[in-house]
Short mmCIF file of C-alpha atoms in Angstrom, two decimals:
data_model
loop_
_atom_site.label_atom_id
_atom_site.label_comp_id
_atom_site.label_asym_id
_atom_site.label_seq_id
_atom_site.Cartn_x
_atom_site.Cartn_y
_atom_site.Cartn_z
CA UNK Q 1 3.48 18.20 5.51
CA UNK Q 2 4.98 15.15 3.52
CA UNK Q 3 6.25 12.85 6.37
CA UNK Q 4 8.06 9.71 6.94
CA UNK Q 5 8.95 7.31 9.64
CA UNK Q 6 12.42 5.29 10.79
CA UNK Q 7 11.11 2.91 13.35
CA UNK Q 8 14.43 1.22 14.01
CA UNK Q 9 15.50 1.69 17.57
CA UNK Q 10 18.60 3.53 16.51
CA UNK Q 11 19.59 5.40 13.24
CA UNK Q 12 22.09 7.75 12.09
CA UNK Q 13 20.30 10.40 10.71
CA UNK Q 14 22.90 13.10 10.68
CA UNK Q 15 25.78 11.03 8.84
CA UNK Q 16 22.77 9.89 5.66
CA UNK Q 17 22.99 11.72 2.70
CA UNK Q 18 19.58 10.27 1.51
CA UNK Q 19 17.59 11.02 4.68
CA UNK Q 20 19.18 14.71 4.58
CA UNK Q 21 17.82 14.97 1.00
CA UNK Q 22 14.85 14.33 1.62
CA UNK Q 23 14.67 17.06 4.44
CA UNK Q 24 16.12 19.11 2.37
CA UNK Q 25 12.78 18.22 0.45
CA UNK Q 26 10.59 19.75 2.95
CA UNK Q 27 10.10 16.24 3.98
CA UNK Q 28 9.42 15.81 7.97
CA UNK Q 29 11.06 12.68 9.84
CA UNK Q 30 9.20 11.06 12.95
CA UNK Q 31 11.61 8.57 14.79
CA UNK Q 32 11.03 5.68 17.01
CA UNK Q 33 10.77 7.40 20.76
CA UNK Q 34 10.78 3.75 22.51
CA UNK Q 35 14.06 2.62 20.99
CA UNK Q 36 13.17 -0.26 21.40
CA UNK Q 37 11.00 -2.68 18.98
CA UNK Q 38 7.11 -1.15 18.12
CA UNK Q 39 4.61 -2.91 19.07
CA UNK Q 40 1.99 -2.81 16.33
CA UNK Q 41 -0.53 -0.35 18.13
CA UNK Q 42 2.76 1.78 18.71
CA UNK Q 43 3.98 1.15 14.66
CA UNK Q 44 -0.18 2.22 14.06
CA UNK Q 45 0.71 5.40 16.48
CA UNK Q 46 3.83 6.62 15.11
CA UNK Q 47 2.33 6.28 10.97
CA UNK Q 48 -1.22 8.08 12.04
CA UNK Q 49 0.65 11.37 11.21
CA UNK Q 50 0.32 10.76 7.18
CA UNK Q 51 3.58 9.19 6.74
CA UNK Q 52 4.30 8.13 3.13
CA UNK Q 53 7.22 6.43 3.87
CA UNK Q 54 8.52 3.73 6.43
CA UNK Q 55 12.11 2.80 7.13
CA UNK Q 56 10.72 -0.25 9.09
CA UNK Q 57 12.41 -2.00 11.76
CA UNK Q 58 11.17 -5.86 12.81
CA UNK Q 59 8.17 -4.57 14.37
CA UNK Q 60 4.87 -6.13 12.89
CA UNK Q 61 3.71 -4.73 9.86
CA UNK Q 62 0.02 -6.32 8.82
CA UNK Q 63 -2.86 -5.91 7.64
CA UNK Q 64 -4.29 -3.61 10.78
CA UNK Q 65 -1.41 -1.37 10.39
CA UNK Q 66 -1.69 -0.64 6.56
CA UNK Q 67 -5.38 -0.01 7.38
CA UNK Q 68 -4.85 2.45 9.36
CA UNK Q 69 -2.16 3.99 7.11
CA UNK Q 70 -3.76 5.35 4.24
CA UNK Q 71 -0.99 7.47 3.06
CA UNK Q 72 1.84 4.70 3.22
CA UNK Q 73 3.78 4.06 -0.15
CA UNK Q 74 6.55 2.91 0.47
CA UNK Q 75 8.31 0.38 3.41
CA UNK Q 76 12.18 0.27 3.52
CA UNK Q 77 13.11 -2.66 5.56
CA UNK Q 78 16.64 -1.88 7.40
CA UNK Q 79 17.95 -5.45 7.30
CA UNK Q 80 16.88 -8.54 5.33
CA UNK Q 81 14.10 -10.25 6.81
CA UNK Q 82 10.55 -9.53 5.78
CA UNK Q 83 9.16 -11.87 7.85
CA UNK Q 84 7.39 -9.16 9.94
CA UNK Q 85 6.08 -7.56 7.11
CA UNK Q 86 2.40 -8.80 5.40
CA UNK Q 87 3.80 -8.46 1.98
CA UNK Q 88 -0.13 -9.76 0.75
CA UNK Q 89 -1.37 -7.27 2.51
CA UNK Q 90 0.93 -4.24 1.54
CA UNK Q 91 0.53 -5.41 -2.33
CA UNK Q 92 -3.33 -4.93 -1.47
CA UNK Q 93 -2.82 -1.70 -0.30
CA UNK Q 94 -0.30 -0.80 -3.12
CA UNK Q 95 2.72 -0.29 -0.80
CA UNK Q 96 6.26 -1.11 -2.30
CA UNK Q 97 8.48 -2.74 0.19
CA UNK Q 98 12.23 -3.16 -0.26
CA UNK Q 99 15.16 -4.31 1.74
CA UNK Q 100 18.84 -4.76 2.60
CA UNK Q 101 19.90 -8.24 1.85
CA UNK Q 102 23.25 -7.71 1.42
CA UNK Q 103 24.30 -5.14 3.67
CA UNK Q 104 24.05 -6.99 6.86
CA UNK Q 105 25.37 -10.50 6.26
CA UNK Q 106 28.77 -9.98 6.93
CA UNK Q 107 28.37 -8.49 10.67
CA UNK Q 108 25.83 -11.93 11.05
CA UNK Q 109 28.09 -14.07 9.60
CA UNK Q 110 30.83 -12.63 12.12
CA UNK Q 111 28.72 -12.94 15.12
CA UNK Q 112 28.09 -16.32 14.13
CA UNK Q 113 31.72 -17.33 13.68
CA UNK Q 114 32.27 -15.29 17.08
CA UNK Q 115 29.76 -17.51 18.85
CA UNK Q 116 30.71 -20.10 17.29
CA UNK Q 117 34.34 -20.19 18.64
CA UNK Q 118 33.45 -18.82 22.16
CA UNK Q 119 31.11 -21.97 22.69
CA UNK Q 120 34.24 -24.37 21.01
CA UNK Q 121 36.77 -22.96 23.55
CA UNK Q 122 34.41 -21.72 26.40
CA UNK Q 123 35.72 -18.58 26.66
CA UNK Q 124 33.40 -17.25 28.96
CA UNK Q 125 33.40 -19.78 31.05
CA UNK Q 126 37.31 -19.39 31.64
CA UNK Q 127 36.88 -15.63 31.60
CA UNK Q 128 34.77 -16.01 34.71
CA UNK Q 129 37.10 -18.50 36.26
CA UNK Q 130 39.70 -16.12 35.70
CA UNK Q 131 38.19 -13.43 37.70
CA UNK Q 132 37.51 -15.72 40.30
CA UNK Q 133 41.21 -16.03 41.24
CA UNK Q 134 41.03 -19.54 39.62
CA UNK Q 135 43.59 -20.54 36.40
CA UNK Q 136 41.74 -23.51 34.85
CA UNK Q 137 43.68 -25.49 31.98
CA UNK Q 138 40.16 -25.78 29.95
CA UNK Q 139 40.08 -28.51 26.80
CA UNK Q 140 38.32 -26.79 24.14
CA UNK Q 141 38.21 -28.46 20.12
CA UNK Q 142 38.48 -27.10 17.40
CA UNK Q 143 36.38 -25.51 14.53
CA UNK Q 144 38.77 -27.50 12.12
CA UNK Q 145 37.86 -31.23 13.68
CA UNK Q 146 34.08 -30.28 13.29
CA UNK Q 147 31.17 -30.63 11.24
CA UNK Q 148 29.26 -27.47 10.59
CA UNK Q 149 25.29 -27.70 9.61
CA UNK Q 150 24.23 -24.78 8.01
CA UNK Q 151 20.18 -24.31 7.99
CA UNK Q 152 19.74 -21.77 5.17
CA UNK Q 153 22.21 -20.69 2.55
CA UNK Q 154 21.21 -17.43 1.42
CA UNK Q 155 23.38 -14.14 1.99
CA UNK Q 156 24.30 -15.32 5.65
CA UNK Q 157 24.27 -19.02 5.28
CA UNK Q 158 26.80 -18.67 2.31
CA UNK Q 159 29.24 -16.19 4.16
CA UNK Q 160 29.38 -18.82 7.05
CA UNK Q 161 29.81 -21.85 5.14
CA UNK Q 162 33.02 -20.06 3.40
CA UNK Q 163 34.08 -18.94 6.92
CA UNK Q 164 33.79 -21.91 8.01
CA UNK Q 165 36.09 -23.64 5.78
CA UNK Q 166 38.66 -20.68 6.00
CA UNK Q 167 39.37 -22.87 9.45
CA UNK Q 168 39.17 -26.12 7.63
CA UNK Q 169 35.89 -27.17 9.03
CA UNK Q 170 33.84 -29.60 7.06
CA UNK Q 171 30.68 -27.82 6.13
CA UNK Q 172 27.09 -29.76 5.62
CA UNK Q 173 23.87 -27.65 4.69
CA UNK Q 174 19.84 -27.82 4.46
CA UNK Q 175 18.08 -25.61 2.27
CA UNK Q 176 15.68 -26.76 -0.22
CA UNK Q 177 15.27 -23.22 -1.79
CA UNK Q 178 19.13 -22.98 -2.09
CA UNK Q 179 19.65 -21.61 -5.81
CA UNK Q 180 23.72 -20.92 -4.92
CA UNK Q 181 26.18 -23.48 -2.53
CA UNK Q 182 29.93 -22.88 -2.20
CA UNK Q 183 32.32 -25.11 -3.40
CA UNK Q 184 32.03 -28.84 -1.33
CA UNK Q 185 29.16 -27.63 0.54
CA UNK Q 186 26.58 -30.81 0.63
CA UNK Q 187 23.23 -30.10 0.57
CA UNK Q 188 20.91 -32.97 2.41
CA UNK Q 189 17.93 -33.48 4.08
CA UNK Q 190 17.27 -31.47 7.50
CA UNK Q 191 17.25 -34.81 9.55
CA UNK Q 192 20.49 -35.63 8.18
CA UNK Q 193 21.98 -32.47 9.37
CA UNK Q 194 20.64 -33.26 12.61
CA UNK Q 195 21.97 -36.18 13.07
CA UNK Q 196 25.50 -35.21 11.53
CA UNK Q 197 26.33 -31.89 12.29
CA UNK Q 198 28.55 -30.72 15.40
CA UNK Q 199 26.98 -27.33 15.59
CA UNK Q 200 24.17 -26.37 14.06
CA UNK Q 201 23.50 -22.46 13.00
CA UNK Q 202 20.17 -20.92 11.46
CA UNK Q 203 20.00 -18.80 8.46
CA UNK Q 204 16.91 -19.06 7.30
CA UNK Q 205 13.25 -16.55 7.54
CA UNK Q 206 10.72 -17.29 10.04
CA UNK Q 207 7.28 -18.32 8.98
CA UNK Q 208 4.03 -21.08 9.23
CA UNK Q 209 6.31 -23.83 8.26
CA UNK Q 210 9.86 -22.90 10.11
CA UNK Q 211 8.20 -21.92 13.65
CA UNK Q 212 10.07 -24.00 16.10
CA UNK Q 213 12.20 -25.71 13.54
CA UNK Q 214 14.26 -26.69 16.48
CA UNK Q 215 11.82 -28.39 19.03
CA UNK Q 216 12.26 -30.90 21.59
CA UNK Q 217 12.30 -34.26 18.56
CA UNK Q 218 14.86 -32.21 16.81
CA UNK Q 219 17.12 -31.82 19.62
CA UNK Q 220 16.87 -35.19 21.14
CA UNK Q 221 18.41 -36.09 17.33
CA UNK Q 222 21.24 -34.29 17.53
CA UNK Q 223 25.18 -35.38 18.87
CA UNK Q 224 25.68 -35.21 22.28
CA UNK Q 225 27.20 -32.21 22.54
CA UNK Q 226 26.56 -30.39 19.72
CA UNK Q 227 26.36 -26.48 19.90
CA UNK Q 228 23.28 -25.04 18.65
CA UNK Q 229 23.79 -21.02 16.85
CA UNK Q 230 20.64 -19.21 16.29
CA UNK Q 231 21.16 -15.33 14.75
CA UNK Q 232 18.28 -15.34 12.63
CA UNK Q 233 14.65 -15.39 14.35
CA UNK Q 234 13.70 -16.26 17.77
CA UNK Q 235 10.85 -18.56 16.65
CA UNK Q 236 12.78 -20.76 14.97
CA UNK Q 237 13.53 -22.25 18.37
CA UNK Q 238 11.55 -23.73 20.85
CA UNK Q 239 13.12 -22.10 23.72
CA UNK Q 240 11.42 -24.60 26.20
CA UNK Q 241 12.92 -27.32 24.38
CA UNK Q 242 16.50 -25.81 24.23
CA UNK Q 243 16.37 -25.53 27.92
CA UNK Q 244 15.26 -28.45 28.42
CA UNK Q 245 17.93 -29.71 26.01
CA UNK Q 246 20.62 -27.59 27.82
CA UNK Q 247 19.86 -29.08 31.30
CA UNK Q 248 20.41 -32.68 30.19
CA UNK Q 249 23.87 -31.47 28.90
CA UNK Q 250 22.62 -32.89 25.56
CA UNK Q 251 23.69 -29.33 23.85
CA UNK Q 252 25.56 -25.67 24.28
CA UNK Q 253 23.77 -22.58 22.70
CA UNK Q 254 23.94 -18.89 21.24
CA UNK Q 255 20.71 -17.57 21.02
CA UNK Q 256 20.88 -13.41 19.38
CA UNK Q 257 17.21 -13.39 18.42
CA UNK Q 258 14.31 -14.46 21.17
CA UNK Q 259 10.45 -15.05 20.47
CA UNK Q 260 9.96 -12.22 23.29
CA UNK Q 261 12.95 -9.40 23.22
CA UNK Q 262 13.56 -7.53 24.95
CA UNK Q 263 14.22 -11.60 26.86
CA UNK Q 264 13.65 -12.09 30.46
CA UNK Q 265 13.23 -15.32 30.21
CA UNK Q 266 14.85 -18.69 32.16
CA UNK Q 267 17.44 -19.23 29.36
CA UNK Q 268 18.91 -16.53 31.33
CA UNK Q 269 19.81 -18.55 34.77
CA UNK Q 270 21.87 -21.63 32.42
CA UNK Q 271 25.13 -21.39 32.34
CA UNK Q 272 25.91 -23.21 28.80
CA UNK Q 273 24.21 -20.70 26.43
CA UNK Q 274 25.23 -17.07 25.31
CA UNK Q 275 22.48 -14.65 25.36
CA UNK Q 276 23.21 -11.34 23.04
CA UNK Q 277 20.52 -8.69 22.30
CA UNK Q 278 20.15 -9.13 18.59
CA UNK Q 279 23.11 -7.32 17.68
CA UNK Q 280 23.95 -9.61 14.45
CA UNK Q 281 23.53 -6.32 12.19
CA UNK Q 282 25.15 -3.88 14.56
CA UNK Q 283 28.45 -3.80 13.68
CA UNK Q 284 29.32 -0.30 12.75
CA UNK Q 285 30.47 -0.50 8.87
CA UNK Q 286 27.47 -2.91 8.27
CA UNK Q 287 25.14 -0.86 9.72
CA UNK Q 288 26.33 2.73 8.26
CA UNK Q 289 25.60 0.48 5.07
CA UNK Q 290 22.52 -0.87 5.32
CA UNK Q 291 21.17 2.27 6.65
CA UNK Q 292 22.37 3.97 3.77
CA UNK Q 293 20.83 1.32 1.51
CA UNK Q 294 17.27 1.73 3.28
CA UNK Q 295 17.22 5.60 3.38
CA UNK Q 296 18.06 4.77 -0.39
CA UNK Q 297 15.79 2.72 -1.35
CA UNK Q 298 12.94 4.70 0.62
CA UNK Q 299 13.71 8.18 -1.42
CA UNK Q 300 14.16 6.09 -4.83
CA UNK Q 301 10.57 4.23 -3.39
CA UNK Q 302 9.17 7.91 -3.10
CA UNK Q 303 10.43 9.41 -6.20
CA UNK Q 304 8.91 6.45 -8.54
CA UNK Q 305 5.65 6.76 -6.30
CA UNK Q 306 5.62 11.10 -7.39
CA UNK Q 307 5.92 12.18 -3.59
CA UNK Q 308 9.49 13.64 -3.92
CA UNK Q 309 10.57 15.20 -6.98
CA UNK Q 310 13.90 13.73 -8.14
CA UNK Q 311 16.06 17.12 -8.27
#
């Protein structure tokens, strides 16, 4: 029996008109039973039943794992990092991975403003006031007066920075990749960001060189008080730093992504950061769409490959 897997934690696999295709195939699905993220014995587990396919989650995908899947052909990543996938390795193993760029930006670039405001006018913090019988006449500032810092300006990055600037911020960016920059967007050196920025928001892949990108030199540069936005990998931040950072007052956080999720960590007893559960994708229109665009790309992946006829 031709079989794939969906490792996401959650999928829509009544509402896909690829994934139902390829049923209709004779194909077989096996879905994630944790709903959670695999580990990678549990990502080696779930593929030991033949699966050609993969419609991968951020679980890790390496070397080990494509080892022990000899039938895998095809990965479909359902989002746009690829971070967690050995592309070396899968190329070795002749495995075609794809993803979703494009699909999920906008819900990102959303939370980000979202987070981004809450922290500007602490919102929660009043909320819970509020409910406390208390009516506090809170200062916040405003997006307009401030000086966004944009670390990565791919699909994401770009959205904010034009976000931004729909409020009249000023916005200031670091990416020495960067092949596309909205209009008055300057591009300088990380430290200068740093240094300038007001708040700070990461759009960028995790790797060797961008583990811990924000440690405890890089926060001790920034402004007193600037608010620090990270929706794109938890090991882009040293969390020990950031508390450390957020106890001196130096800085207010959102953290959506941890190096250890689900997080149980002490970020959780501060009362200046926002914690969310990686939900920068899960907005519902975003995520109908990139699931569409990975159960897409998986069947088009398995046609080319001469495991699904294309009828």
């Amino acid at each position: 029996m031709n079989t794939f897997v969906i490792s996401t934690s959650s999928f829509d696999i009544d509402n896909n008109p690829h994934i139902q295709h390829m049923l209709q195939k004779g194909m077989q699905v096996i879905t994630n039973p944790h709903r959670r993220k695999l580990t990678e014995d549990e990502i080696i587990e779930l593929l030991q039943e033949g699966a050609t396919g993969l419609i991968a989650g951020i679980e890790p995908l390496t070397e080990r794992v494509f080892q022990s899947a000899s039938n895998l052909k095809v990965i479909s990543r359902c989002g746009a990092g690829l971070d967690s996938v050995d592309l070396a390795a899968a190329r070795k193993h002749g495995i075609t991975v794809f993803n979703t760029p494009e699909a999920p930006a906008q819900a990102v670039a959303e939370l980000t403003m979202g987070l981004i405001l809450t922290l500007l006018r602490q919102i929660r913090q009043i909320d819970q006031s509020v409910r406390n019988g208390e009516w506090p006449r809170t200062q916040g500032r405003l997006l307009a007066a401030q000086t966004v810092g944009i670390i990565g300006m791919g699909h994401i990055g770009r959205r904010v920075a034009r976000l931004c600037q729909a409020f009249e911020a000023t916005v200031i960016a670091h990416d020495p990749y960067a092949s596309q920059v909205p209009a008055d967007v300057a591009l300088i050196s990380l430290e200068q960001l740093l240094a300038t920025a007001d708040i700070i928001t990461l759009h960028l892949p995790y790797g060797p060189d961008t583990h811990h990108l924000l440690n405890a030199k890089a926060f001790a540069t920034m402004k007193p008080e600037a608010i620090v936005i990270n929706a794109a990998r938890g090991g882009l931040v040293d969390e020990d730093a950031l508390l450390s950072a957020l106890q001196a007052g130096k800085v207010s956080a959102a953290l959506d992504v941890f190096e250890q999720e689900p997080y149980h960590g002490p970020l959780i007893e501060s009362g200046n950061v926002i914690l969310t559960s990686h939900i920068g994708s899960l907005a519902r229109e975003s995520r109908q769409l990139m699931e569409i665009e990975a159960a897409e790309n998986l069947l088009q992946g398995l046609i080319k490959a001469g495991l699904i006829n294309n009828g």
